[in-house]
Every structure is written in structure tokens, then in C-alpha cells.
PDB file of C-alpha atoms and ligand atoms in Angstrom:
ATOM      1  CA  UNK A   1       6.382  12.565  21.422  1.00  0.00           C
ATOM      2  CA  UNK A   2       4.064  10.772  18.853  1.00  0.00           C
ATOM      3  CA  UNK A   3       0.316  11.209  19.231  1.00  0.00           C
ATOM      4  CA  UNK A   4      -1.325   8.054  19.039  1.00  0.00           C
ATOM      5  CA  UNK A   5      -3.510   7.665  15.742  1.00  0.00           C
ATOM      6  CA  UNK A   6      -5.677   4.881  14.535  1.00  0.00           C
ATOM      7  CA  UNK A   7      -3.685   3.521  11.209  1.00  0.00           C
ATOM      8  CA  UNK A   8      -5.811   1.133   8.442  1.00  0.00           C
ATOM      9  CA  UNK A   9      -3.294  -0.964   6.252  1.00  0.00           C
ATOM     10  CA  UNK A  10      -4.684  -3.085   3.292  1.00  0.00           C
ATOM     11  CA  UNK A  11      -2.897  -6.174   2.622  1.00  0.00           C
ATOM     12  CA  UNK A  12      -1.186  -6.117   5.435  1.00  0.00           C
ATOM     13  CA  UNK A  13      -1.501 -10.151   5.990  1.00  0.00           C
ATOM     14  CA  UNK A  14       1.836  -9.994   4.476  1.00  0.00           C
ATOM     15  CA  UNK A  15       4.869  -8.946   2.679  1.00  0.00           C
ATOM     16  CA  UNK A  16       4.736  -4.823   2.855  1.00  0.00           C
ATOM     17  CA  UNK A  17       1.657  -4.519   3.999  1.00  0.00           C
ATOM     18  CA  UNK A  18       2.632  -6.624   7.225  1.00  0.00           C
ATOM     19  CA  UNK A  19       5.741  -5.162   7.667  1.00  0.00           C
ATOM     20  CA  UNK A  20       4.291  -1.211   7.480  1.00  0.00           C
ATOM     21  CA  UNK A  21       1.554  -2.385  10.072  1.00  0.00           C
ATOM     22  CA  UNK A  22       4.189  -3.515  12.205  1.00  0.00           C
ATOM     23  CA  UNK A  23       6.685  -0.320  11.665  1.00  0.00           C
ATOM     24  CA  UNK A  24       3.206   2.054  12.601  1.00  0.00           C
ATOM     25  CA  UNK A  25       2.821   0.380  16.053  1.00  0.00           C
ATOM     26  CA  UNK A  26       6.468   0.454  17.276  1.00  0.00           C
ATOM     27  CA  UNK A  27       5.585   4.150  16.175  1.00  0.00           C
ATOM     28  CA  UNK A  28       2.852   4.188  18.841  1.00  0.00           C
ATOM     29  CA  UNK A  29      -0.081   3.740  16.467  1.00  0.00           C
ATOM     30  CA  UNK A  30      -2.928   1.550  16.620  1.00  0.00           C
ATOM     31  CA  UNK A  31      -3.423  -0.904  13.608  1.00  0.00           C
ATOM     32  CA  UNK A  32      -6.171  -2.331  11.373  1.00  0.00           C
ATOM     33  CA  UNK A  33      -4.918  -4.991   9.939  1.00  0.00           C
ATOM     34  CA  UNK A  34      -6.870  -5.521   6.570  1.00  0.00           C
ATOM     35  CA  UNK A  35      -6.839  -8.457   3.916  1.00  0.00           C
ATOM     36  CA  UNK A  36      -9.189 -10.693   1.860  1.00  0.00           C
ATOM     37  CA  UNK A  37      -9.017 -13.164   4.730  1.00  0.00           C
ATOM     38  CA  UNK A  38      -9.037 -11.933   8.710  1.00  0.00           C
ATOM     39  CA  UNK A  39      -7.847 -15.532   9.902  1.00  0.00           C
ATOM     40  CA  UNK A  40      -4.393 -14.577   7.735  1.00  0.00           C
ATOM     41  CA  UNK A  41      -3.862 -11.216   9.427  1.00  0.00           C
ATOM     42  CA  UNK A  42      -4.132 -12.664  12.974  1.00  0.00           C
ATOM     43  CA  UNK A  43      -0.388 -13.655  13.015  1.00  0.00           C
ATOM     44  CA  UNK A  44       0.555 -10.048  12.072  1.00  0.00           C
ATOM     45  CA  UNK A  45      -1.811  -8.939  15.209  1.00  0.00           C
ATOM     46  CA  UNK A  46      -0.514 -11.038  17.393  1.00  0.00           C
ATOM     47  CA  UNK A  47       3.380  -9.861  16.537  1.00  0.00           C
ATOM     48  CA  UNK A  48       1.579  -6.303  17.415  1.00  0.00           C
ATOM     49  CA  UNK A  49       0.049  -7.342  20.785  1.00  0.00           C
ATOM     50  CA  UNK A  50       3.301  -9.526  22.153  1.00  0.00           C
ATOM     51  CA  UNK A  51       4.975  -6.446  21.400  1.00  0.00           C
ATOM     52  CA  UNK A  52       2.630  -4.179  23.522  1.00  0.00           C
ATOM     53  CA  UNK A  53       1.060  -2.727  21.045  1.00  0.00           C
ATOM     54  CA  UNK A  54      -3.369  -2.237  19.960  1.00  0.00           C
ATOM     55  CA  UNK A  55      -4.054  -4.002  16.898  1.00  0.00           C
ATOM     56  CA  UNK A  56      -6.901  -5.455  15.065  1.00  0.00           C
ATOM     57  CA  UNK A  57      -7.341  -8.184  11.964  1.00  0.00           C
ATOM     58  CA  UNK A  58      -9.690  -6.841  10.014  1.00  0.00           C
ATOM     59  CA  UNK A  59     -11.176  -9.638   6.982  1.00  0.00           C
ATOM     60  CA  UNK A  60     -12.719  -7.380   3.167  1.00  0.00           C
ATOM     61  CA  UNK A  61     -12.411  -7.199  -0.036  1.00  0.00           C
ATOM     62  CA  UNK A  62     -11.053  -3.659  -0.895  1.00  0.00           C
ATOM     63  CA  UNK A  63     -12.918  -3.491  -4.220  1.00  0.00           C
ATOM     64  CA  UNK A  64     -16.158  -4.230  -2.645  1.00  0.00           C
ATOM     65  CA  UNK A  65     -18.089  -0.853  -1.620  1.00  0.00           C
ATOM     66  CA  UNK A  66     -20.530  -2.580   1.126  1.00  0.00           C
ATOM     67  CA  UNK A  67     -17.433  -4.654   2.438  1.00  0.00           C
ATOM     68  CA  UNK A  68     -14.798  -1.768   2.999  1.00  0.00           C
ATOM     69  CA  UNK A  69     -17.862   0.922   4.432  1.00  0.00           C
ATOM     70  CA  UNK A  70     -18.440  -2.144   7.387  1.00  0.00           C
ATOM     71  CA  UNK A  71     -14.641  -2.554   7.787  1.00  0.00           C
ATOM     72  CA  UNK A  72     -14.159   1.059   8.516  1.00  0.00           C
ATOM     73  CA  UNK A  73     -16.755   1.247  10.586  1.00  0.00           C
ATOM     74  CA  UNK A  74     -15.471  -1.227  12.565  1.00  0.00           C
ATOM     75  CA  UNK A  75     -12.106  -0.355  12.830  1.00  0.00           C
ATOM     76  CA  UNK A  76     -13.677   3.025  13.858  1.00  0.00           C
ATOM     77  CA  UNK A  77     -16.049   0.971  16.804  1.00  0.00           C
ATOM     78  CA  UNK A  78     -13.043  -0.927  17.976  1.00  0.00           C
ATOM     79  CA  UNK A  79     -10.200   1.118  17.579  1.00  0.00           C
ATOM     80  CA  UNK A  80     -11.023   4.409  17.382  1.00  0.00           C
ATOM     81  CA  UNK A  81     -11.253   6.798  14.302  1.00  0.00           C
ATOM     82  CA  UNK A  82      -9.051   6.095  11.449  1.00  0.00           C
ATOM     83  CA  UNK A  83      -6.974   9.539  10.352  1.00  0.00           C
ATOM     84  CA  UNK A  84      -3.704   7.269   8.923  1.00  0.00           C
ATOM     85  CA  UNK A  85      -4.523   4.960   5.973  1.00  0.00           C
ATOM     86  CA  UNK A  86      -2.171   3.168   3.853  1.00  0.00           C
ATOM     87  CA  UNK A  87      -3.500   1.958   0.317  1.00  0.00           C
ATOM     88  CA  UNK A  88      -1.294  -1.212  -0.364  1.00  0.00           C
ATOM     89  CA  UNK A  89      -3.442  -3.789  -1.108  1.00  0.00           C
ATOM     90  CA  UNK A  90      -2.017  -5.060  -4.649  1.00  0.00           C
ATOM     91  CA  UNK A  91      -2.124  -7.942  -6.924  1.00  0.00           C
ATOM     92  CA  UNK A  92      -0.509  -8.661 -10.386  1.00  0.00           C
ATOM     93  CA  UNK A  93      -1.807 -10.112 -13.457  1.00  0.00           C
ATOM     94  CA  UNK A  94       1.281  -9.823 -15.871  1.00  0.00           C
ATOM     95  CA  UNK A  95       1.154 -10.479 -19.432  1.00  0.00           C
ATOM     96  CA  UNK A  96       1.880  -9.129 -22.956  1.00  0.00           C
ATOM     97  CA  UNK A  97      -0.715  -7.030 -24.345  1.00  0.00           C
ATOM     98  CA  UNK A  98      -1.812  -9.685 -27.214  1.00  0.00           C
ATOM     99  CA  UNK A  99      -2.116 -12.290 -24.056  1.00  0.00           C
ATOM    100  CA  UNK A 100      -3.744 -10.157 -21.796  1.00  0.00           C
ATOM    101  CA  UNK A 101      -7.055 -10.644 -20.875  1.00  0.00           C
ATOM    102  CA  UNK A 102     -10.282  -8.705 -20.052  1.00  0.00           C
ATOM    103  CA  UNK A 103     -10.218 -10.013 -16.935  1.00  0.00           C
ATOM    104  CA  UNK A 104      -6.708  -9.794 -15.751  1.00  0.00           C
ATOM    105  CA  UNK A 105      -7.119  -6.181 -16.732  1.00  0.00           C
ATOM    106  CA  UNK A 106     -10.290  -5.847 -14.255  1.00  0.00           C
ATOM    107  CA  UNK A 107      -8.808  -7.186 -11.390  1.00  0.00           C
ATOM    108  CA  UNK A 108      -6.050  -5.256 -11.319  1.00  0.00           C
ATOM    109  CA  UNK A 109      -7.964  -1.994 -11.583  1.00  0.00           C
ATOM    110  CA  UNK A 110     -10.199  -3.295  -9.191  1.00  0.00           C
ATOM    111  CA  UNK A 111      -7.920  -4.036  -6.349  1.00  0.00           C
ATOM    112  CA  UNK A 112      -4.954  -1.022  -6.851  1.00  0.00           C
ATOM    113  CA  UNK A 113      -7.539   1.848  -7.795  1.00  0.00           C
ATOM    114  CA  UNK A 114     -10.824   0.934  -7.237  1.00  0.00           C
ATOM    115  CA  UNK A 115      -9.663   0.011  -3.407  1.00  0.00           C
ATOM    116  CA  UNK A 116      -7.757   2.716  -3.185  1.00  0.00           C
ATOM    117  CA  UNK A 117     -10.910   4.968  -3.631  1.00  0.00           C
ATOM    118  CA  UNK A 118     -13.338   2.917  -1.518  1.00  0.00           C
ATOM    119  CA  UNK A 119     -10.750   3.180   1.204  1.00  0.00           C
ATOM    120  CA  UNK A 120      -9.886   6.824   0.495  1.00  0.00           C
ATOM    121  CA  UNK A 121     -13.287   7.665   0.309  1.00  0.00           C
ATOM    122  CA  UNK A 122     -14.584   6.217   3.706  1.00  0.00           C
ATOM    123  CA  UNK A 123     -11.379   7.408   5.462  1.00  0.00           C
ATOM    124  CA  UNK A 124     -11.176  11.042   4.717  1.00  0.00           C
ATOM    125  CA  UNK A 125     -15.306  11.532   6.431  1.00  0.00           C
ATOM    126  CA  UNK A 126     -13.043  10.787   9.872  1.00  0.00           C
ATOM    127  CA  UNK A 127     -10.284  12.363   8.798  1.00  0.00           C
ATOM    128  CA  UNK A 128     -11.679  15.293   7.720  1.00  0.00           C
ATOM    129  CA  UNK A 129     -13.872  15.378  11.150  1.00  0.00           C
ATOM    130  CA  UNK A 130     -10.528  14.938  13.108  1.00  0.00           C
ATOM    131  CA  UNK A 131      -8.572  18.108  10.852  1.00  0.00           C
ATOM    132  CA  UNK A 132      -5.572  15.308  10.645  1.00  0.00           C
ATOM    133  CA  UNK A 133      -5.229  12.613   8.157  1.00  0.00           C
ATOM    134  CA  UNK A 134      -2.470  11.367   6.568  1.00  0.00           C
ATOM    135  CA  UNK A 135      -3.065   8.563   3.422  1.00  0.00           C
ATOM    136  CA  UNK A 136      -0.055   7.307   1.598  1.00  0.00           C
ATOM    137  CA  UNK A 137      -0.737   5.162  -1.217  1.00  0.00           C
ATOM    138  CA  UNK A 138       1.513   2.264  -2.648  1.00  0.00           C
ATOM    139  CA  UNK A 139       2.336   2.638  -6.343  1.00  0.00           C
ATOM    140  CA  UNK A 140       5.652   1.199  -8.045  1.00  0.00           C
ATOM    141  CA  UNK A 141       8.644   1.726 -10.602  1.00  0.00           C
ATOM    142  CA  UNK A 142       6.227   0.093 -13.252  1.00  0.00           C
ATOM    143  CA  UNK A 143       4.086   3.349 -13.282  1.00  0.00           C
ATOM    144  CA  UNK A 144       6.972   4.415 -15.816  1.00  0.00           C
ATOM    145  CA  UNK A 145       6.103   1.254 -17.868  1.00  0.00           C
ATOM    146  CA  UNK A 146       6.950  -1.723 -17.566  1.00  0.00           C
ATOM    147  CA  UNK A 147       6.768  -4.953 -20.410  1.00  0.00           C
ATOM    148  CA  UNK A 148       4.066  -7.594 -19.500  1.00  0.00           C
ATOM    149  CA  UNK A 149       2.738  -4.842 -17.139  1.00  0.00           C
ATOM    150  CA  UNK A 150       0.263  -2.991 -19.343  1.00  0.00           C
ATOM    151  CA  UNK A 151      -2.493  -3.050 -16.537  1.00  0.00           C
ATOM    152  CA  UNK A 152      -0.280  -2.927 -13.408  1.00  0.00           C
ATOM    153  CA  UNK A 153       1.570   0.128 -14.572  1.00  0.00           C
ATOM    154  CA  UNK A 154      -1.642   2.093 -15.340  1.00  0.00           C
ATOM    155  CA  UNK A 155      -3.138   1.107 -12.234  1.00  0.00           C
ATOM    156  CA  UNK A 156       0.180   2.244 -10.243  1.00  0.00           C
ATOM    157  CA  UNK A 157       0.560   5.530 -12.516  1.00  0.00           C
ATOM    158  CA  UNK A 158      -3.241   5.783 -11.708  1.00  0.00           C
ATOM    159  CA  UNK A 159      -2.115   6.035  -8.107  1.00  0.00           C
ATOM    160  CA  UNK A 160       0.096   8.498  -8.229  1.00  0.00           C
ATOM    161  CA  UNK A 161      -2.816  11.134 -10.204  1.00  0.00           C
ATOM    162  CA  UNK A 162      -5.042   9.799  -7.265  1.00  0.00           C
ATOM    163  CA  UNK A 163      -2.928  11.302  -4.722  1.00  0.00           C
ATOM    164  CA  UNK A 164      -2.392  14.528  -6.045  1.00  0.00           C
ATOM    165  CA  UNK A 165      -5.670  14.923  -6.448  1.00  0.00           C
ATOM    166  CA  UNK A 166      -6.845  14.097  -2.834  1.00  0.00           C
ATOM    167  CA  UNK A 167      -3.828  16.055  -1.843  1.00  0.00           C
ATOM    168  CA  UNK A 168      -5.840  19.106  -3.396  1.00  0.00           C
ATOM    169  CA  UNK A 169      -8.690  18.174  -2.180  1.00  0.00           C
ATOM    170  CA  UNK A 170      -8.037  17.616   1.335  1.00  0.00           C
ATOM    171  CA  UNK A 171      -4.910  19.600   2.392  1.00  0.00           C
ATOM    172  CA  UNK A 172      -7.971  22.060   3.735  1.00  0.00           C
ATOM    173  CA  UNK A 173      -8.627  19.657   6.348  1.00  0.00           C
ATOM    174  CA  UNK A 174      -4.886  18.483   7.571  1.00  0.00           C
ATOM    175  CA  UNK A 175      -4.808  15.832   5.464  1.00  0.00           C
ATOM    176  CA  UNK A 176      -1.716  14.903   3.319  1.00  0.00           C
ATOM    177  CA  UNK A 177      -1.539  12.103   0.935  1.00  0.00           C
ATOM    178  CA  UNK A 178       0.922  10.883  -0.389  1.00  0.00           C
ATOM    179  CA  UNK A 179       2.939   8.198  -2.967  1.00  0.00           C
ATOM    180  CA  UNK A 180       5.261   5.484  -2.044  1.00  0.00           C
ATOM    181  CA  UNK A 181       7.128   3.831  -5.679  1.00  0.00           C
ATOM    182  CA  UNK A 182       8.747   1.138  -4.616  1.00  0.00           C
ATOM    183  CA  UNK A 183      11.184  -0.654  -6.820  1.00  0.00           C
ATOM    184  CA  UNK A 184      12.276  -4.600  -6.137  1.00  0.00           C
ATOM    185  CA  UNK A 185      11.310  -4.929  -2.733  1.00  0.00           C
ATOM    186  CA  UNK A 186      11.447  -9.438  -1.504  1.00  0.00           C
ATOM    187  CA  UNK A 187       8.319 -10.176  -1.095  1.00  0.00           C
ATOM    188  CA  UNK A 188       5.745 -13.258  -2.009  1.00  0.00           C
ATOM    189  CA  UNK A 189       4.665 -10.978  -5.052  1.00  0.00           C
ATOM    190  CA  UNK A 190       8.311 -11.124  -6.577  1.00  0.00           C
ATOM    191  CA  UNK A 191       8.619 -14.768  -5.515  1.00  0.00           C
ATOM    192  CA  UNK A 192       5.549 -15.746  -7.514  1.00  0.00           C
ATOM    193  CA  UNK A 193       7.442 -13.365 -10.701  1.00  0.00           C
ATOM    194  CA  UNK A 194      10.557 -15.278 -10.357  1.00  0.00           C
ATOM    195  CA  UNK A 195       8.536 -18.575 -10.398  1.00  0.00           C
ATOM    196  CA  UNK A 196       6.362 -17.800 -12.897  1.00  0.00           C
ATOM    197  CA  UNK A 197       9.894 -16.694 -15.031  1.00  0.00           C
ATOM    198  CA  UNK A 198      11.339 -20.286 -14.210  1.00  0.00           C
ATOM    199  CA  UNK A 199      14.210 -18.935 -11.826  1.00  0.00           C
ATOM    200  CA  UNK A 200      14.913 -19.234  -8.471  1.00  0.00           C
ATOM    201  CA  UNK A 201      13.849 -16.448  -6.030  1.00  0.00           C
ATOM    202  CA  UNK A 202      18.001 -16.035  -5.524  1.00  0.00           C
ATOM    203  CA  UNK A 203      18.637 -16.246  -8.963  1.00  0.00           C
ATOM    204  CA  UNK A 204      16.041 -13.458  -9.508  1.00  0.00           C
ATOM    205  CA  UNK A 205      16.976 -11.141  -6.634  1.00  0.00           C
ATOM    206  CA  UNK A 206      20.783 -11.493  -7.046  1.00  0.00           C
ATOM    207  CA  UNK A 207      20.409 -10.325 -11.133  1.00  0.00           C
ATOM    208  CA  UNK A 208      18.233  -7.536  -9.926  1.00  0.00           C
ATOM    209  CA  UNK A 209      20.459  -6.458  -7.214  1.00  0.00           C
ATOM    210  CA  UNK A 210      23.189  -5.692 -10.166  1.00  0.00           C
ATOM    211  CA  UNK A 211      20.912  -3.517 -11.902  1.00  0.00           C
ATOM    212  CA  UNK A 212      20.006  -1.623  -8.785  1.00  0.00           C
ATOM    213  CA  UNK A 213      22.997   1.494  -7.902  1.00  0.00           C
ATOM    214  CA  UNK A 214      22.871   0.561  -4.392  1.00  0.00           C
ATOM    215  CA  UNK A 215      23.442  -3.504  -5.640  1.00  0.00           C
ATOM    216  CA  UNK A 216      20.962  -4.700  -3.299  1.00  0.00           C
ATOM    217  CA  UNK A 217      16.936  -5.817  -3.351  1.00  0.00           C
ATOM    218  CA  UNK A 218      14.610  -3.724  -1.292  1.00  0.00           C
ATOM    219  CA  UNK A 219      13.354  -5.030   1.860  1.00  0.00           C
ATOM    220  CA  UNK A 220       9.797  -4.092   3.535  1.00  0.00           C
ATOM    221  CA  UNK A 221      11.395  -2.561   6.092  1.00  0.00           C
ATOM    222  CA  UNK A 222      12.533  -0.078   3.623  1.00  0.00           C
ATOM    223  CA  UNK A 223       9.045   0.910   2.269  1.00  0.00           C
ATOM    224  CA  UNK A 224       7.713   0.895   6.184  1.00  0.00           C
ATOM    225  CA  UNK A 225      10.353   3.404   6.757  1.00  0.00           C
ATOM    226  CA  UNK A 226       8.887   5.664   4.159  1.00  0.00           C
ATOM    227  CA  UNK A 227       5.219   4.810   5.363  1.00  0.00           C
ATOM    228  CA  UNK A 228       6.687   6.025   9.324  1.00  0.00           C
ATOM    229  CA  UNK A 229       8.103   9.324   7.478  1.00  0.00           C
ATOM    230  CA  UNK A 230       4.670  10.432   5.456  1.00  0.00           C
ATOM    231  CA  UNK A 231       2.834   9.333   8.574  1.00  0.00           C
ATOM    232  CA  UNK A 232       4.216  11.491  10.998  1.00  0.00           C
ATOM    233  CA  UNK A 233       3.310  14.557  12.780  1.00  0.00           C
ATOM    234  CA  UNK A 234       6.534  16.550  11.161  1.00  0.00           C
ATOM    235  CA  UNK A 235       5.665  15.614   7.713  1.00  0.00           C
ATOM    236  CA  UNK A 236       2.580  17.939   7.391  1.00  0.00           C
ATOM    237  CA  UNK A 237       3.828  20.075   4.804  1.00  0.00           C
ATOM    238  CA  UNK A 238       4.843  17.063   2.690  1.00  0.00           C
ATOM    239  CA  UNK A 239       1.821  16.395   0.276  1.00  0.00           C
ATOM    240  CA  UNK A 240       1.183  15.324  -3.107  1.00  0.00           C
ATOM    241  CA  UNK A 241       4.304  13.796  -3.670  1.00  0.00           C
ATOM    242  CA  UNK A 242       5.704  10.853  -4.738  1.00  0.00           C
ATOM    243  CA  UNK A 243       8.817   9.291  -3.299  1.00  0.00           C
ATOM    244  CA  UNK A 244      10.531   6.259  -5.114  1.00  0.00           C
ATOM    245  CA  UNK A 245      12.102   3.700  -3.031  1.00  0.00           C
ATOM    246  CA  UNK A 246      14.117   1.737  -5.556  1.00  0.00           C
ATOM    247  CA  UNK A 247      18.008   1.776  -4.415  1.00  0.00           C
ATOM    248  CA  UNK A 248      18.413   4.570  -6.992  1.00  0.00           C
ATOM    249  CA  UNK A 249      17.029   7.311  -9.472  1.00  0.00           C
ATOM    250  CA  UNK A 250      13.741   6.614 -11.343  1.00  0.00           C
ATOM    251  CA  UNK A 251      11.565   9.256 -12.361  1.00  0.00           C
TER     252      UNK A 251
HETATM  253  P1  LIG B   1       1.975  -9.350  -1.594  1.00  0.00           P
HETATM  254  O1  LIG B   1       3.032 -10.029  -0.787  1.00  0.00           O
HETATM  255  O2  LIG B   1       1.372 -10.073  -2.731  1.00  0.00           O
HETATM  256  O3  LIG B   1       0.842  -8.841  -0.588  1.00  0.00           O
HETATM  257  C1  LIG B   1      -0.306  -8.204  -1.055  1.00  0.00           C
HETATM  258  C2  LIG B   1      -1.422  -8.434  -0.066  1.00  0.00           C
HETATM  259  O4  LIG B   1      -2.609  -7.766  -0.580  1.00  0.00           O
HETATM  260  C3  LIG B   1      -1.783  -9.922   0.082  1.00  0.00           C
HETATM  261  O5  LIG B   1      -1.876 -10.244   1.459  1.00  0.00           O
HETATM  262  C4  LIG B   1      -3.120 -10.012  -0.628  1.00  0.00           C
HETATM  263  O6  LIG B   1      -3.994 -10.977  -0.084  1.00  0.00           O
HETATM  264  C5  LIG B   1      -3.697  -8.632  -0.384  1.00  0.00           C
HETATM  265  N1  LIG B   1      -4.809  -8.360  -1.285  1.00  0.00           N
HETATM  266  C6  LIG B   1      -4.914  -8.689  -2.604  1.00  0.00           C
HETATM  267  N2  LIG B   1      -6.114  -8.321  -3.094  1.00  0.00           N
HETATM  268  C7  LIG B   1      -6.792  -7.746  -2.060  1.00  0.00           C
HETATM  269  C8  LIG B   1      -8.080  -7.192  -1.937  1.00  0.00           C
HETATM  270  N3  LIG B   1      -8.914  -7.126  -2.979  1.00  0.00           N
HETATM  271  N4  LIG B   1      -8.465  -6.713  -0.732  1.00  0.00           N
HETATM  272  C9  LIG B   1      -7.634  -6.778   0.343  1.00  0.00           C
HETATM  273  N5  LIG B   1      -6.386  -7.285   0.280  1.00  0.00           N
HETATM  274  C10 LIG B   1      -5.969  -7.779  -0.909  1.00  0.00           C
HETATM  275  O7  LIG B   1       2.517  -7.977  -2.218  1.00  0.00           O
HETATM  276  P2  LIG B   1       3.678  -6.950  -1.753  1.00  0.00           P
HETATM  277  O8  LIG B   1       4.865  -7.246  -2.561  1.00  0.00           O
HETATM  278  O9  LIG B   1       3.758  -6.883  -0.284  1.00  0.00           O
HETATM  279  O10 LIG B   1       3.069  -5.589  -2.350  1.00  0.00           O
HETATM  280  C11 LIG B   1       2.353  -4.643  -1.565  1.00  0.00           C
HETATM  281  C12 LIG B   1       2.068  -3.418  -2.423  1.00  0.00           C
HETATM  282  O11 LIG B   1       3.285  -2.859  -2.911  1.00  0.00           O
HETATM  283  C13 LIG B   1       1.212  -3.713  -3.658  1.00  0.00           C
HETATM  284  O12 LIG B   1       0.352  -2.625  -3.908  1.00  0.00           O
HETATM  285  C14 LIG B   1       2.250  -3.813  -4.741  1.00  0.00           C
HETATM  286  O13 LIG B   1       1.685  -3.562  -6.006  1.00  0.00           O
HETATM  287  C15 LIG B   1       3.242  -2.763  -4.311  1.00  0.00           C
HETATM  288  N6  LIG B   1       4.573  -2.952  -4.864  1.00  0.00           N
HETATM  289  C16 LIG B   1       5.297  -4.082  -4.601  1.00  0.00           C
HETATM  290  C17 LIG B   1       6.567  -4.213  -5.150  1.00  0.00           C
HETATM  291  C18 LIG B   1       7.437  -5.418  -4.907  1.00  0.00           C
HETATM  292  O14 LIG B   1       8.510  -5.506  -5.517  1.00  0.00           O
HETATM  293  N7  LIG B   1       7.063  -6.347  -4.072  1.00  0.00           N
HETATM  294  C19 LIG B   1       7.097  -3.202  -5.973  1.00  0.00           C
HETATM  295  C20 LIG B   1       6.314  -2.079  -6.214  1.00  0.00           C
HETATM  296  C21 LIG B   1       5.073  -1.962  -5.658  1.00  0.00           C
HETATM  297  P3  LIG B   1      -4.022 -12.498  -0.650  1.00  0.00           P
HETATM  298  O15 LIG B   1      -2.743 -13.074  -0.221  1.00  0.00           O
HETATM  299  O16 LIG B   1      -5.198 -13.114   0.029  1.00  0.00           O
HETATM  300  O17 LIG B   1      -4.147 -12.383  -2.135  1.00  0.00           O
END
């Protein structure tokens, strides 16, 4: 029997994000449901509440301190106190080093680490008060380098020092974090990759598929799954770690 927490997912308008918010209420959770815009996360509430489930769109910037402290506090007003966050909030900015700029560097800290601490930071005073937390952070395959990925992959290896780290910290309090590495997963993030490459999105998953051992693109679903695993009541004694979800060995 699950004990109903109050989950926060960032960028969960879509793609994993969406999928992971869905995934945490068929597991009897409440959801925020957090992106740049609140008027694109109300579809993903709406699948929530036709289904039975408590769920609420919640509109900030991750990278912006003032904006995530009033989302938090909101999700605690309306929902209830958040002791389950999931850090997937992500964008890319790809290029070779010589083409990459200042700013696409920025950003990309700014959403995957930056975010991750705002949220992490604002989320462990409740969890810490409740003596239960989990946080599971999204990193990627690219943490192990990846060409035209210079400031992704630092950001996502970035992640994975992050959660050891609060995994030391806060293991005191019954709080685990932990890392999620996906590899391809079909989403509008590898659409936009494939686009940007000049290839169709089935031209691009069905070459990727052959490099992967189990000859098939990741799904959401199959990072939610991991999400509903770290997130559980059972997985308590599972902290610090990092689990890659790529179809195969990576690390
Ligand atoms: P996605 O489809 O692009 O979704 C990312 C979501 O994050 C979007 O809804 C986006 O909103 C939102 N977002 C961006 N910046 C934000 C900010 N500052 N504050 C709040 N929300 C923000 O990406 P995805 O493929 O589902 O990826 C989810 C996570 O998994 C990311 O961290 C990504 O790096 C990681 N990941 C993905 C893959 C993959 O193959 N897809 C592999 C490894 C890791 P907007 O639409 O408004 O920009």
C-alpha cells in the first residue's frame, strides 16, 4: 500500500517530464506539474484528473530563484508538502566547441544545474521537516561525453556529483536522491536533433535503435518506470546512485 506523497516534476508539459508526472499518480501521488508556461501543463493535469487522480499545473522558470521559492510554496498551499521531486527540466544547445557560444553555454547550466539546485534547495526544508524525501534527478549518456555536447554533458555529469552530494547530505533526514541517465529516449528534444541533423525523426530513431543492444529507442515510459522505482517507499536504502536507462551498458 503506497502512502500518498506530494511529487514536483519540472518540465513535465511534455515528453519525460509528462510522462513521469503521469506514471507518479497512477502510483497514488499527487502532482505539480511544472514548466516555463502553466497554460502547456494543463493538458498533462487534466490526463491526471480524468484519471482520478490530484494534480496541479504549476507555470516558473527553474533558473529563477524568486520564481521556483513561489512555485513551491504553492504547490505546498495547494497540494500539500512536497517530499518527491524530480529534476528534469532540460534544454539543449548543441554545438562544436569553436561554434559554441557564451550564451548557449549559460543556458544550459542555467536550466539542468542551476534548476536543479533552486528546486533541490526549496524542496529538502519540507522534506527534511517530513523525515521522507526522495529527489531523483535527470542526467543522460552524454555525461560520458558526447561531440557537439560540450555544455550538455557537463551540465548532466554535473548532475550526477549533485546527487551524491545531497545524498550525503540528506540521507540523515530520509531523504534519498538519486540519478536517472537516460540514453535515446523519443521525445520532442530528439525530434528537434534529428531535424536540426537534416533526417527524419524515423530515419534517426531506426539508426539509433541498431546501435542500441536491445535494438530499440527508449520510450518515456521507460524513464517513468525508473522515476516509480527511486520514488518508492521500498527504495530507501537506494541513494546516491546513478542508474542508466539506455537499452544497454554505459558507464
Ligand atoms: P523535452 O521534450 O524538450 O522537454 C523538456 C521540458 O522542459 C519542456 O517542456 C521545456 O519547456 C521544459 N523546460 C525547459 N527549460 C525550462 C525551465 N527553465 N524551467 C522549467 N521548464 C523548462 O525534453 P525530454 O526529452 O523530455 O527531456 C527531459 C529530461 O531528460 C531533460 O533533462 C533531458 O536533458 C533529459 N534527457 C533526455 C534524453 C532524450 O533522449 N530525450 C536523453 C537523456 C536525458 P519548453 O517546451 O517551454 O521549452
Amino acid at each position: 500500500m503506497t502512502t500518498q506523497r506530494v511529487a514536483i516534476v519540472t518540465g513535465a508539459a511534455r515528453g519525460i517530464g509528462a510522462e513521469v508526472a503521469r506514471r507518479l499518480s497512477s502510483d497514488g501521488h499527487a502532482v505539480a506539474v511544472l514548466d516555463l508556461d502553466e497554460a502547456a501543463c494543463q493538458s498533462v493535469v487534466d490526463g491526471i484528473t480524468a484519471s482520478g487522480g490530484r494534480a496541479l499545473a504549476v507555470g516558473a522558470d527553474v533558473s529563477d530563484e524568486g520564481a521556483v521559492k513561489a512555485a513551491v510554496e504553492r504547490v505546498a498551499a495547494e497540494l500539500g508538502a512536497p517530499t518527491i521531486l524530480v529534476n528534469n527540466a532540460g534544454i539543449i544547445r548543441d554545438n562544436l566547441i569553436f561554434k559554441m557560444t557564451l550564451s548557449d553555454w549559460d543556458s544550459v547550466m542555467a536550466v539542468h544545474l542551476r534548476g536543479a539546485f533552486l528546486m533541490a534547495r526549496e524542496v529538502q526544508t519540507y522534506q527534511t521537516k517530513e523525515k521522507w524525501g526522495r529527489i531523483v534527478n535527470l542526467s543522460s549518456t552524454s555525461a560520458l561525453g558526447n561531440r557537439g555536447q560540450a555544455n550538455y554533458s557537463a551540465a548532466k555529469a554535473g548532475m550526477q556529483g549533485f546527487t551524491k552530494t545531497l545524498a550525503l547530505e540528506l540521507g540523515r533526514f530520509g531523504v534519498t536522491a538519486n540519478a536517472i541517465a537516460p540514453g535515446f529516449i523519443a521525445t520532442e528534444m530528439t525530434a528537434a536533433t534529428a531535424e536540426r541533423m537534416g533526417v527524419t525523426f524515423d530515419d534517426f530513431k531506426t539508426a539509433a535503435a541498431r546501435e542500441i543492444p536491445v535494438q530499440r529507442v527508449g520510450e518515456p515510459a521507460d524513464i517513468a518506470h525508473a522515476v516509480s522505482f527511486y520514488a518508492s517507499e521500498g527504495a530507501g536504502f537506494v541513494s546516491g546512485q546513478v542508474l542508466y536507462v539506455a537499452g544497454g551498458p554505459k558507464d
